[in-house]
Amino acid sequence: MYQKVETFLIGKCLCDLEMFEKRLLVTTLVEFILIGFSDLPKLQGFLFGVFLIIYIVILMGNSLIIMITKVDPSLQTPMYFFLRNFSFLEICYVSVTVPRLLADLCRQNKSISFLACAFQMDIFVTLGATECFILTAMAYDRYVAICNPLTYPVIMNNRLCIQLAAACWITGILVPIGLIYKIFSSPFCKSNELNHFFCDVPPVVQLACGDTLMIEILIYVIATLVINIPFVLVLGSYVNIISTILKLPSATGRAKAFSTCSSHLMVVTLFFGSGVIVYMEPTSTHSSGMDKYLSLFYTILIPLFNPIIYCLRNKDVMVALGKFLQKVNVP
């Protein structure tokens, strides 16, 4: 009898101790540890060099596109106005994650406070949403230019272009507000180690305690509004664009029309495709290791490809680049 009572009391004490530890962890957890690429200790220096070079190329490539499309008279069209916005967006986009990644590769302490983590996530989601909207606006511009060429100057006037760009940025800012509040108002008691190199939505949600169903529903709704619907609109635009191009009597005209659209279509496919894979999959089924490496694709590699795609596949930009380099006396 006494032995049973003693066993019961010991079990209850252990249970209470475990509950106390969980509560203590919830109340004292004030930061995350970004694991990043700590599992590759021998490659830290190599990865730092690679990511630094990529970051510099992204900054230089997109800055060059901004300067060229701003100063060259032949590129003062709606298409290049949106491309200039897109390039500026890409500079901001990589600057949210890559500098932190480079710093973490050089130090032992990889902690990030809740506030800093929430801020990074908010800016990252804002820029990602804005990029989806800008790509959609660029698709609409190509649709009007190719399917309604006679009314194109009237429809895509300066006022409408500015309004579309402003709408993209403002809507992008509003998108993550509720999501960020919902995520960081949840208790975190599982661990404070993020198997990622920045505060992305899925890995942070995986560390939240309790029922995260409402958060997952909110993520799904936002992903549908920000990724799926714009992607469908872009695809719809290109169905009409391709149909119109195929009806052109001149082979030269068809080739020129395809060349102005193919760059944008490649970027859209890469960006939206990776976004659907990461944010439309239920958080509970996410593989943190896989997400980390997939994130490298849409946070670093796609921004690296964009200047290359838009420059090398666009004759007008290449000509303008040649003129620009001659003006600054670059041999």
PDB file of C-alpha atoms in Angstrom, residues 8-308:
ATOM      1  CA  PHE A   8       2.059   7.589  -7.223  1.00  0.00           C
ATOM      2  CA  LEU A   9       3.639  10.569  -5.458  1.00  0.00           C
ATOM      3  CA  ILE A  10       6.934  10.149  -7.299  1.00  0.00           C
ATOM      4  CA  GLY A  11       5.103   9.907 -10.620  1.00  0.00           C
ATOM      5  CA  LYS A  12       3.051  12.998  -9.805  1.00  0.00           C
ATOM      6  CA  CYS A  13       6.168  14.941  -8.830  1.00  0.00           C
ATOM      7  CA  LEU A  14       7.893  13.992 -12.079  1.00  0.00           C
ATOM      8  CA  CYS A  15       4.814  14.983 -14.049  1.00  0.00           C
ATOM      9  CA  ASP A  16       4.580  18.319 -12.226  1.00  0.00           C
ATOM     10  CA  LEU A  17       8.303  18.899 -12.783  1.00  0.00           C
ATOM     11  CA  GLU A  18       7.919  18.228 -16.488  1.00  0.00           C
ATOM     12  CA  MET A  19       4.966  20.628 -16.717  1.00  0.00           C
ATOM     13  CA  PHE A  20       6.949  23.244 -14.791  1.00  0.00           C
ATOM     14  CA  GLU A  21       9.906  22.899 -17.160  1.00  0.00           C
ATOM     15  CA  LYS A  22       7.605  23.330 -20.171  1.00  0.00           C
ATOM     16  CA  ARG A  23       6.000  26.418 -18.653  1.00  0.00           C
ATOM     17  CA  LEU A  24       9.413  27.811 -17.747  1.00  0.00           C
ATOM     18  CA  LEU A  25      10.616  27.242 -21.311  1.00  0.00           C
ATOM     19  CA  VAL A  26       7.542  28.971 -22.743  1.00  0.00           C
ATOM     20  CA  THR A  27       7.974  31.981 -20.491  1.00  0.00           C
ATOM     21  CA  THR A  28      11.745  32.323 -20.821  1.00  0.00           C
ATOM     22  CA  LEU A  29      12.194  31.546 -24.528  1.00  0.00           C
ATOM     23  CA  VAL A  30      13.148  34.935 -25.981  1.00  0.00           C
ATOM     24  CA  GLU A  31      15.299  33.998 -28.952  1.00  0.00           C
ATOM     25  CA  PHE A  32      15.856  31.443 -31.675  1.00  0.00           C
ATOM     26  CA  ILE A  33      19.094  29.788 -32.734  1.00  0.00           C
ATOM     27  CA  LEU A  34      19.548  29.730 -36.515  1.00  0.00           C
ATOM     28  CA  ILE A  35      21.230  26.418 -37.266  1.00  0.00           C
ATOM     29  CA  GLY A  36      21.894  27.444 -40.862  1.00  0.00           C
ATOM     30  CA  PHE A  37      24.708  25.362 -42.295  1.00  0.00           C
ATOM     31  CA  SER A  38      26.333  24.418 -38.992  1.00  0.00           C
ATOM     32  CA  ASP A  39      26.017  20.786 -40.048  1.00  0.00           C
ATOM     33  CA  LEU A  40      28.724  21.523 -42.637  1.00  0.00           C
ATOM     34  CA  PRO A  41      31.535  22.860 -40.412  1.00  0.00           C
ATOM     35  CA  LYS A  42      34.320  22.210 -42.921  1.00  0.00           C
ATOM     36  CA  LEU A  43      32.523  24.192 -45.637  1.00  0.00           C
ATOM     37  CA  GLN A  44      31.837  27.390 -43.654  1.00  0.00           C
ATOM     38  CA  GLY A  45      34.602  29.381 -45.352  1.00  0.00           C
ATOM     39  CA  PHE A  46      33.761  28.039 -48.800  1.00  0.00           C
ATOM     40  CA  LEU A  47      30.045  28.778 -48.370  1.00  0.00           C
ATOM     41  CA  PHE A  48      30.850  32.288 -47.138  1.00  0.00           C
ATOM     42  CA  GLY A  49      32.895  32.971 -50.274  1.00  0.00           C
ATOM     43  CA  VAL A  50      30.233  31.538 -52.619  1.00  0.00           C
ATOM     44  CA  PHE A  51      27.328  33.415 -51.009  1.00  0.00           C
ATOM     45  CA  LEU A  52      29.330  36.651 -50.854  1.00  0.00           C
ATOM     46  CA  ILE A  53      30.162  36.484 -54.578  1.00  0.00           C
ATOM     47  CA  ILE A  54      26.529  35.674 -55.440  1.00  0.00           C
ATOM     48  CA  TYR A  55      25.316  38.570 -53.281  1.00  0.00           C
ATOM     49  CA  ILE A  56      27.695  41.024 -54.949  1.00  0.00           C
ATOM     50  CA  VAL A  57      26.669  39.812 -58.428  1.00  0.00           C
ATOM     51  CA  ILE A  58      22.968  40.214 -57.537  1.00  0.00           C
ATOM     52  CA  LEU A  59      23.528  43.746 -56.233  1.00  0.00           C
ATOM     53  CA  MET A  60      25.628  44.782 -59.221  1.00  0.00           C
ATOM     54  CA  GLY A  61      23.426  43.099 -61.841  1.00  0.00           C
ATOM     55  CA  ASN A  62      20.151  44.537 -60.584  1.00  0.00           C
ATOM     56  CA  SER A  63      21.682  47.964 -59.915  1.00  0.00           C
ATOM     57  CA  LEU A  64      22.962  47.994 -63.487  1.00  0.00           C
ATOM     58  CA  ILE A  65      19.493  47.177 -64.820  1.00  0.00           C
ATOM     59  CA  ILE A  66      18.017  50.019 -62.744  1.00  0.00           C
ATOM     60  CA  MET A  67      20.589  52.514 -64.072  1.00  0.00           C
ATOM     61  CA  ILE A  68      20.290  51.398 -67.689  1.00  0.00           C
ATOM     62  CA  THR A  69      16.488  51.462 -67.783  1.00  0.00           C
ATOM     63  CA  LYS A  70      16.513  54.850 -66.054  1.00  0.00           C
ATOM     64  CA  VAL A  71      18.994  56.701 -68.286  1.00  0.00           C
ATOM     65  CA  ASP A  72      18.494  55.131 -71.732  1.00  0.00           C
ATOM     66  CA  PRO A  73      15.762  56.978 -73.716  1.00  0.00           C
ATOM     67  CA  SER A  74      14.814  53.861 -75.691  1.00  0.00           C
ATOM     68  CA  LEU A  75      13.920  52.001 -72.499  1.00  0.00           C
ATOM     69  CA  GLN A  76      11.440  54.545 -71.125  1.00  0.00           C
ATOM     70  CA  THR A  77       8.473  52.216 -71.579  1.00  0.00           C
ATOM     71  CA  PRO A  78       6.077  50.524 -69.119  1.00  0.00           C
ATOM     72  CA  MET A  79       7.872  47.188 -69.582  1.00  0.00           C
ATOM     73  CA  TYR A  80      11.154  48.599 -68.294  1.00  0.00           C
ATOM     74  CA  PHE A  81       9.426  50.693 -65.643  1.00  0.00           C
ATOM     75  CA  PHE A  82       8.164  47.461 -64.071  1.00  0.00           C
ATOM     76  CA  LEU A  83      11.537  45.787 -64.645  1.00  0.00           C
ATOM     77  CA  ARG A  84      13.186  48.638 -62.733  1.00  0.00           C
ATOM     78  CA  ASN A  85      10.761  48.104 -59.843  1.00  0.00           C
ATOM     79  CA  PHE A  86      11.421  44.378 -59.998  1.00  0.00           C
ATOM     80  CA  SER A  87      15.200  44.818 -59.881  1.00  0.00           C
ATOM     81  CA  PHE A  88      14.970  47.160 -56.889  1.00  0.00           C
ATOM     82  CA  LEU A  89      12.701  44.612 -55.213  1.00  0.00           C
ATOM     83  CA  GLU A  90      15.265  41.848 -55.806  1.00  0.00           C
ATOM     84  CA  ILE A  91      18.004  43.920 -54.153  1.00  0.00           C
ATOM     85  CA  CYS A  92      15.819  44.373 -51.071  1.00  0.00           C
ATOM     86  CA  TYR A  93      14.723  40.726 -51.156  1.00  0.00           C
ATOM     87  CA  VAL A  94      18.223  39.235 -50.938  1.00  0.00           C
ATOM     88  CA  SER A  95      19.382  41.885 -48.466  1.00  0.00           C
ATOM     89  CA  VAL A  96      16.860  40.604 -45.913  1.00  0.00           C
ATOM     90  CA  THR A  97      18.478  37.160 -45.704  1.00  0.00           C
ATOM     91  CA  VAL A  98      21.973  37.019 -47.219  1.00  0.00           C
ATOM     92  CA  PRO A  99      23.841  39.517 -44.958  1.00  0.00           C
ATOM     93  CA  ARG A 100      22.564  37.647 -41.894  1.00  0.00           C
ATOM     94  CA  LEU A 101      23.595  34.338 -43.482  1.00  0.00           C
ATOM     95  CA  LEU A 102      27.094  35.673 -44.186  1.00  0.00           C
ATOM     96  CA  ALA A 103      27.443  36.938 -40.615  1.00  0.00           C
ATOM     97  CA  ASP A 104      26.302  33.604 -39.152  1.00  0.00           C
ATOM     98  CA  LEU A 105      28.860  31.730 -41.247  1.00  0.00           C
ATOM     99  CA  CYS A 106      31.588  33.722 -39.483  1.00  0.00           C
ATOM    100  CA  ARG A 107      30.483  33.427 -35.859  1.00  0.00           C
ATOM    101  CA  GLN A 108      29.547  30.906 -33.223  1.00  0.00           C
ATOM    102  CA  ASN A 109      26.599  32.791 -31.734  1.00  0.00           C
ATOM    103  CA  LYS A 110      23.743  32.417 -34.230  1.00  0.00           C
ATOM    104  CA  SER A 111      20.943  33.580 -31.949  1.00  0.00           C
ATOM    105  CA  ILE A 112      18.228  35.943 -33.156  1.00  0.00           C
ATOM    106  CA  SER A 113      15.713  37.619 -30.845  1.00  0.00           C
ATOM    107  CA  PHE A 114      11.971  37.111 -31.240  1.00  0.00           C
ATOM    108  CA  LEU A 115      11.578  40.748 -32.319  1.00  0.00           C
ATOM    109  CA  ALA A 116      14.358  40.519 -34.923  1.00  0.00           C
ATOM    110  CA  CYS A 117      12.975  37.204 -36.163  1.00  0.00           C
ATOM    111  CA  ALA A 118       9.451  38.638 -36.482  1.00  0.00           C
ATOM    112  CA  PHE A 119      10.819  41.718 -38.276  1.00  0.00           C
ATOM    113  CA  GLN A 120      12.851  39.610 -40.722  1.00  0.00           C
ATOM    114  CA  MET A 121       9.871  37.366 -41.454  1.00  0.00           C
ATOM    115  CA  ASP A 122       7.570  40.368 -41.956  1.00  0.00           C
ATOM    116  CA  ILE A 123       9.919  42.079 -44.431  1.00  0.00           C
ATOM    117  CA  PHE A 124      10.629  38.816 -46.247  1.00  0.00           C
ATOM    118  CA  VAL A 125       6.935  37.948 -46.682  1.00  0.00           C
ATOM    119  CA  THR A 126       6.162  41.541 -47.688  1.00  0.00           C
ATOM    120  CA  LEU A 127       8.815  41.540 -50.420  1.00  0.00           C
ATOM    121  CA  GLY A 128       7.847  38.044 -51.579  1.00  0.00           C
ATOM    122  CA  ALA A 129       4.186  39.043 -51.899  1.00  0.00           C
ATOM    123  CA  THR A 130       5.128  42.280 -53.670  1.00  0.00           C
ATOM    124  CA  GLU A 131       7.263  40.304 -56.117  1.00  0.00           C
ATOM    125  CA  CYS A 132       4.283  38.086 -56.977  1.00  0.00           C
ATOM    126  CA  PHE A 133       2.161  41.170 -57.662  1.00  0.00           C
ATOM    127  CA  ILE A 134       4.875  42.914 -59.701  1.00  0.00           C
ATOM    128  CA  LEU A 135       5.307  39.801 -61.867  1.00  0.00           C
ATOM    129  CA  THR A 136       1.548  39.789 -62.439  1.00  0.00           C
ATOM    130  CA  ALA A 137       1.598  43.471 -63.428  1.00  0.00           C
ATOM    131  CA  MET A 138       4.454  42.742 -65.850  1.00  0.00           C
ATOM    132  CA  ALA A 139       2.387  39.931 -67.404  1.00  0.00           C
ATOM    133  CA  TYR A 140      -0.553  42.319 -67.844  1.00  0.00           C
ATOM    134  CA  ASP A 141       1.754  44.839 -69.522  1.00  0.00           C
ATOM    135  CA  ARG A 142       2.951  42.177 -72.005  1.00  0.00           C
ATOM    136  CA  TYR A 143      -0.651  41.077 -72.603  1.00  0.00           C
ATOM    137  CA  VAL A 144      -1.767  44.604 -73.538  1.00  0.00           C
ATOM    138  CA  ALA A 145       1.369  45.228 -75.646  1.00  0.00           C
ATOM    139  CA  ILE A 146       0.941  42.091 -77.763  1.00  0.00           C
ATOM    140  CA  CYS A 147      -2.822  41.499 -77.790  1.00  0.00           C
ATOM    141  CA  ASN A 148      -3.872  45.175 -78.020  1.00  0.00           C
ATOM    142  CA  PRO A 149      -0.917  46.970 -79.611  1.00  0.00           C
ATOM    143  CA  LEU A 150      -2.940  49.866 -81.035  1.00  0.00           C
ATOM    144  CA  THR A 151      -4.372  50.891 -77.670  1.00  0.00           C
ATOM    145  CA  TYR A 152      -1.254  50.000 -75.674  1.00  0.00           C
ATOM    146  CA  PRO A 153       0.070  53.603 -75.284  1.00  0.00           C
ATOM    147  CA  VAL A 154      -3.360  54.772 -74.120  1.00  0.00           C
ATOM    148  CA  ILE A 155      -4.009  51.936 -71.668  1.00  0.00           C
ATOM    149  CA  MET A 156      -0.507  51.632 -70.200  1.00  0.00           C
ATOM    150  CA  ASN A 157       0.032  55.315 -69.553  1.00  0.00           C
ATOM    151  CA  ASN A 158       2.359  56.665 -66.872  1.00  0.00           C
ATOM    152  CA  ARG A 159      -0.451  57.169 -64.380  1.00  0.00           C
ATOM    153  CA  LEU A 160      -1.669  53.575 -64.599  1.00  0.00           C
ATOM    154  CA  CYS A 161       1.882  52.207 -64.329  1.00  0.00           C
ATOM    155  CA  ILE A 162       2.530  54.201 -61.162  1.00  0.00           C
ATOM    156  CA  GLN A 163      -0.836  53.156 -59.723  1.00  0.00           C
ATOM    157  CA  LEU A 164      -0.165  49.467 -60.456  1.00  0.00           C
ATOM    158  CA  ALA A 165       3.323  49.617 -58.917  1.00  0.00           C
ATOM    159  CA  ALA A 166       2.020  51.453 -55.836  1.00  0.00           C
ATOM    160  CA  ALA A 167      -0.811  48.928 -55.447  1.00  0.00           C
ATOM    161  CA  CYS A 168       1.710  46.061 -55.599  1.00  0.00           C
ATOM    162  CA  TRP A 169       3.888  47.563 -52.873  1.00  0.00           C
ATOM    163  CA  ILE A 170       1.037  48.644 -50.575  1.00  0.00           C
ATOM    164  CA  THR A 171      -0.775  45.304 -50.848  1.00  0.00           C
ATOM    165  CA  GLY A 172       2.493  43.470 -50.210  1.00  0.00           C
ATOM    166  CA  ILE A 173       2.990  45.463 -46.998  1.00  0.00           C
ATOM    167  CA  LEU A 174      -0.510  44.617 -45.745  1.00  0.00           C
ATOM    168  CA  VAL A 175      -0.344  40.873 -46.520  1.00  0.00           C
ATOM    169  CA  PRO A 176       1.787  39.541 -43.596  1.00  0.00           C
ATOM    170  CA  ILE A 177       0.506  41.701 -40.711  1.00  0.00           C
ATOM    171  CA  GLY A 178      -2.109  39.279 -39.361  1.00  0.00           C
ATOM    172  CA  LEU A 179       0.059  36.231 -40.047  1.00  0.00           C
ATOM    173  CA  ILE A 180       3.100  37.563 -38.191  1.00  0.00           C
ATOM    174  CA  TYR A 181       0.961  38.543 -35.179  1.00  0.00           C
ATOM    175  CA  LYS A 182      -0.703  35.114 -35.095  1.00  0.00           C
ATOM    176  CA  ILE A 183       2.596  33.226 -35.301  1.00  0.00           C
ATOM    177  CA  PHE A 184       4.515  35.195 -32.669  1.00  0.00           C
ATOM    178  CA  SER A 185       1.599  35.404 -30.249  1.00  0.00           C
ATOM    179  CA  SER A 186       1.728  31.591 -30.061  1.00  0.00           C
ATOM    180  CA  PRO A 187       3.784  29.910 -27.303  1.00  0.00           C
ATOM    181  CA  PHE A 188       7.028  28.186 -28.271  1.00  0.00           C
ATOM    182  CA  CYS A 189       7.988  25.242 -26.065  1.00  0.00           C
ATOM    183  CA  LYS A 190       9.397  22.562 -28.374  1.00  0.00           C
ATOM    184  CA  SER A 191      12.823  24.022 -29.057  1.00  0.00           C
ATOM    185  CA  ASN A 192      14.462  27.314 -29.923  1.00  0.00           C
ATOM    186  CA  GLU A 193      16.633  25.850 -32.685  1.00  0.00           C
ATOM    187  CA  LEU A 194      15.568  26.735 -36.231  1.00  0.00           C
ATOM    188  CA  ASN A 195      17.012  24.353 -38.824  1.00  0.00           C
ATOM    189  CA  HIS A 196      17.165  27.205 -41.308  1.00  0.00           C
ATOM    190  CA  PHE A 197      19.324  30.195 -42.215  1.00  0.00           C
ATOM    191  CA  PHE A 198      16.577  32.811 -41.743  1.00  0.00           C
ATOM    192  CA  CYS A 199      13.176  33.150 -40.068  1.00  0.00           C
ATOM    193  CA  ASP A 200      10.960  31.669 -42.741  1.00  0.00           C
ATOM    194  CA  VAL A 201       7.322  30.881 -41.964  1.00  0.00           C
ATOM    195  CA  PRO A 202       7.234  27.023 -42.062  1.00  0.00           C
ATOM    196  CA  PRO A 203      10.217  26.300 -39.751  1.00  0.00           C
ATOM    197  CA  VAL A 204       9.065  28.850 -37.153  1.00  0.00           C
ATOM    198  CA  VAL A 205       5.499  27.492 -37.133  1.00  0.00           C
ATOM    199  CA  GLN A 206       6.877  23.985 -36.600  1.00  0.00           C
ATOM    200  CA  LEU A 207       8.308  25.107 -33.243  1.00  0.00           C
ATOM    201  CA  ALA A 208       5.003  26.519 -31.981  1.00  0.00           C
ATOM    202  CA  CYS A 209       3.147  24.655 -29.240  1.00  0.00           C
ATOM    203  CA  GLY A 210      -0.469  23.622 -29.184  1.00  0.00           C
ATOM    204  CA  ASP A 211      -2.886  23.653 -32.095  1.00  0.00           C
ATOM    205  CA  THR A 212      -1.454  25.484 -35.106  1.00  0.00           C
ATOM    206  CA  LEU A 213      -4.422  24.668 -37.376  1.00  0.00           C
ATOM    207  CA  MET A 214      -5.571  28.299 -37.601  1.00  0.00           C
ATOM    208  CA  ILE A 215      -2.064  29.433 -38.496  1.00  0.00           C
ATOM    209  CA  GLU A 216      -1.822  26.787 -41.220  1.00  0.00           C
ATOM    210  CA  ILE A 217      -5.211  27.823 -42.615  1.00  0.00           C
ATOM    211  CA  LEU A 218      -4.068  31.457 -42.639  1.00  0.00           C
ATOM    212  CA  ILE A 219      -0.854  30.482 -44.442  1.00  0.00           C
ATOM    213  CA  TYR A 220      -2.854  28.538 -47.013  1.00  0.00           C
ATOM    214  CA  VAL A 221      -5.285  31.435 -47.584  1.00  0.00           C
ATOM    215  CA  ILE A 222      -2.457  33.963 -47.982  1.00  0.00           C
ATOM    216  CA  ALA A 223      -0.523  31.621 -50.293  1.00  0.00           C
ATOM    217  CA  THR A 224      -3.645  31.189 -52.420  1.00  0.00           C
ATOM    218  CA  LEU A 225      -4.214  34.938 -52.681  1.00  0.00           C
ATOM    219  CA  VAL A 226      -0.558  35.840 -53.181  1.00  0.00           C
ATOM    220  CA  ILE A 227       0.801  32.889 -55.185  1.00  0.00           C
ATOM    221  CA  ASN A 228      -1.964  30.811 -56.762  1.00  0.00           C
ATOM    222  CA  ILE A 229      -4.294  33.542 -58.016  1.00  0.00           C
ATOM    223  CA  PRO A 230      -1.505  35.719 -59.497  1.00  0.00           C
ATOM    224  CA  PHE A 231       0.021  32.616 -61.087  1.00  0.00           C
ATOM    225  CA  VAL A 232      -3.318  31.716 -62.712  1.00  0.00           C
ATOM    226  CA  LEU A 233      -3.674  35.317 -63.972  1.00  0.00           C
ATOM    227  CA  VAL A 234      -0.163  35.201 -65.412  1.00  0.00           C
ATOM    228  CA  LEU A 235      -0.845  31.869 -67.125  1.00  0.00           C
ATOM    229  CA  GLY A 236      -4.112  33.215 -68.511  1.00  0.00           C
ATOM    230  CA  SER A 237      -2.284  36.246 -69.916  1.00  0.00           C
ATOM    231  CA  TYR A 238       0.320  34.059 -71.581  1.00  0.00           C
ATOM    232  CA  VAL A 239      -2.271  31.752 -73.117  1.00  0.00           C
ATOM    233  CA  ASN A 240      -3.711  34.798 -74.909  1.00  0.00           C
ATOM    234  CA  ILE A 241      -0.247  36.163 -75.660  1.00  0.00           C
ATOM    235  CA  ILE A 242       1.003  32.926 -77.229  1.00  0.00           C
ATOM    236  CA  SER A 243      -2.248  32.542 -79.169  1.00  0.00           C
ATOM    237  CA  THR A 244      -1.831  36.069 -80.572  1.00  0.00           C
ATOM    238  CA  ILE A 245       1.857  35.569 -81.383  1.00  0.00           C
ATOM    239  CA  LEU A 246       1.170  32.389 -83.345  1.00  0.00           C
ATOM    240  CA  LYS A 247      -1.267  34.336 -85.544  1.00  0.00           C
ATOM    241  CA  LEU A 248       1.368  36.892 -86.555  1.00  0.00           C
ATOM    242  CA  PRO A 249       2.156  36.565 -90.276  1.00  0.00           C
ATOM    243  CA  SER A 250       5.835  37.460 -89.965  1.00  0.00           C
ATOM    244  CA  ALA A 251       8.354  34.984 -88.550  1.00  0.00           C
ATOM    245  CA  THR A 252      10.502  37.927 -87.485  1.00  0.00           C
ATOM    246  CA  GLY A 253       7.576  39.465 -85.628  1.00  0.00           C
ATOM    247  CA  ARG A 254       6.836  36.192 -83.875  1.00  0.00           C
ATOM    248  CA  ALA A 255      10.483  35.801 -82.822  1.00  0.00           C
ATOM    249  CA  LYS A 256      10.627  39.358 -81.466  1.00  0.00           C
ATOM    250  CA  ALA A 257       7.370  38.949 -79.559  1.00  0.00           C
ATOM    251  CA  PHE A 258       8.534  35.668 -78.041  1.00  0.00           C
ATOM    252  CA  SER A 259      11.866  37.206 -77.026  1.00  0.00           C
ATOM    253  CA  THR A 260      10.158  39.999 -75.065  1.00  0.00           C
ATOM    254  CA  CYS A 261       7.997  37.503 -73.161  1.00  0.00           C
ATOM    255  CA  SER A 262      10.236  34.477 -72.678  1.00  0.00           C
ATOM    256  CA  SER A 263      12.449  36.131 -70.039  1.00  0.00           C
ATOM    257  CA  HIS A 264       9.493  37.083 -67.895  1.00  0.00           C
ATOM    258  CA  LEU A 265       7.873  33.672 -68.330  1.00  0.00           C
ATOM    259  CA  MET A 266      11.054  31.916 -67.171  1.00  0.00           C
ATOM    260  CA  VAL A 267      11.283  34.056 -64.020  1.00  0.00           C
ATOM    261  CA  VAL A 268       7.576  33.527 -63.280  1.00  0.00           C
ATOM    262  CA  THR A 269       7.890  29.749 -63.594  1.00  0.00           C
ATOM    263  CA  LEU A 270      10.929  29.568 -61.319  1.00  0.00           C
ATOM    264  CA  PHE A 271       9.617  31.907 -58.629  1.00  0.00           C
ATOM    265  CA  PHE A 272       5.990  30.787 -58.435  1.00  0.00           C
ATOM    266  CA  GLY A 273       6.924  27.118 -58.759  1.00  0.00           C
ATOM    267  CA  SER A 274       9.228  27.192 -55.731  1.00  0.00           C
ATOM    268  CA  GLY A 275       6.720  29.284 -53.771  1.00  0.00           C
ATOM    269  CA  VAL A 276       3.933  26.755 -54.336  1.00  0.00           C
ATOM    270  CA  ILE A 277       6.151  23.879 -53.153  1.00  0.00           C
ATOM    271  CA  VAL A 278       7.151  25.617 -49.894  1.00  0.00           C
ATOM    272  CA  TYR A 279       4.002  27.471 -48.822  1.00  0.00           C
ATOM    273  CA  MET A 280       1.161  25.313 -50.155  1.00  0.00           C
ATOM    274  CA  GLU A 281       2.387  22.158 -48.420  1.00  0.00           C
ATOM    275  CA  PRO A 282       0.979  21.611 -44.886  1.00  0.00           C
ATOM    276  CA  THR A 283       3.471  22.785 -42.257  1.00  0.00           C
ATOM    277  CA  SER A 284       3.223  19.504 -40.341  1.00  0.00           C
ATOM    278  CA  THR A 285       4.589  17.578 -43.336  1.00  0.00           C
ATOM    279  CA  HIS A 286       7.507  19.937 -43.998  1.00  0.00           C
ATOM    280  CA  SER A 287      11.037  18.599 -43.934  1.00  0.00           C
ATOM    281  CA  SER A 288      13.102  21.360 -42.339  1.00  0.00           C
ATOM    282  CA  GLY A 289      16.298  20.159 -43.990  1.00  0.00           C
ATOM    283  CA  MET A 290      14.706  20.083 -47.427  1.00  0.00           C
ATOM    284  CA  ASP A 291      13.042  23.481 -46.902  1.00  0.00           C
ATOM    285  CA  LYS A 292      16.398  25.006 -46.010  1.00  0.00           C
ATOM    286  CA  TYR A 293      18.007  23.992 -49.290  1.00  0.00           C
ATOM    287  CA  LEU A 294      14.898  24.754 -51.342  1.00  0.00           C
ATOM    288  CA  SER A 295      14.887  28.229 -49.788  1.00  0.00           C
ATOM    289  CA  LEU A 296      18.356  28.807 -51.228  1.00  0.00           C
ATOM    290  CA  PHE A 297      16.757  28.418 -54.644  1.00  0.00           C
ATOM    291  CA  TYR A 298      14.109  31.125 -54.348  1.00  0.00           C
ATOM    292  CA  THR A 299      15.986  33.482 -52.015  1.00  0.00           C
ATOM    293  CA  ILE A 300      19.415  33.484 -53.683  1.00  0.00           C
ATOM    294  CA  LEU A 301      19.602  31.596 -56.981  1.00  0.00           C
ATOM    295  CA  ILE A 302      16.489  33.055 -58.651  1.00  0.00           C
ATOM    296  CA  PRO A 303      17.561  36.661 -57.848  1.00  0.00           C
ATOM    297  CA  LEU A 304      20.948  35.707 -59.322  1.00  0.00           C
ATOM    298  CA  PHE A 305      19.325  34.387 -62.520  1.00  0.00           C
ATOM    299  CA  ASN A 306      17.052  37.406 -63.033  1.00  0.00           C
ATOM    300  CA  PRO A 307      19.660  39.953 -64.255  1.00  0.00           C
ATOM    301  CA  ILE A 308      21.251  37.258 -66.433  1.00  0.00           C
TER     302      ILE A 308
END
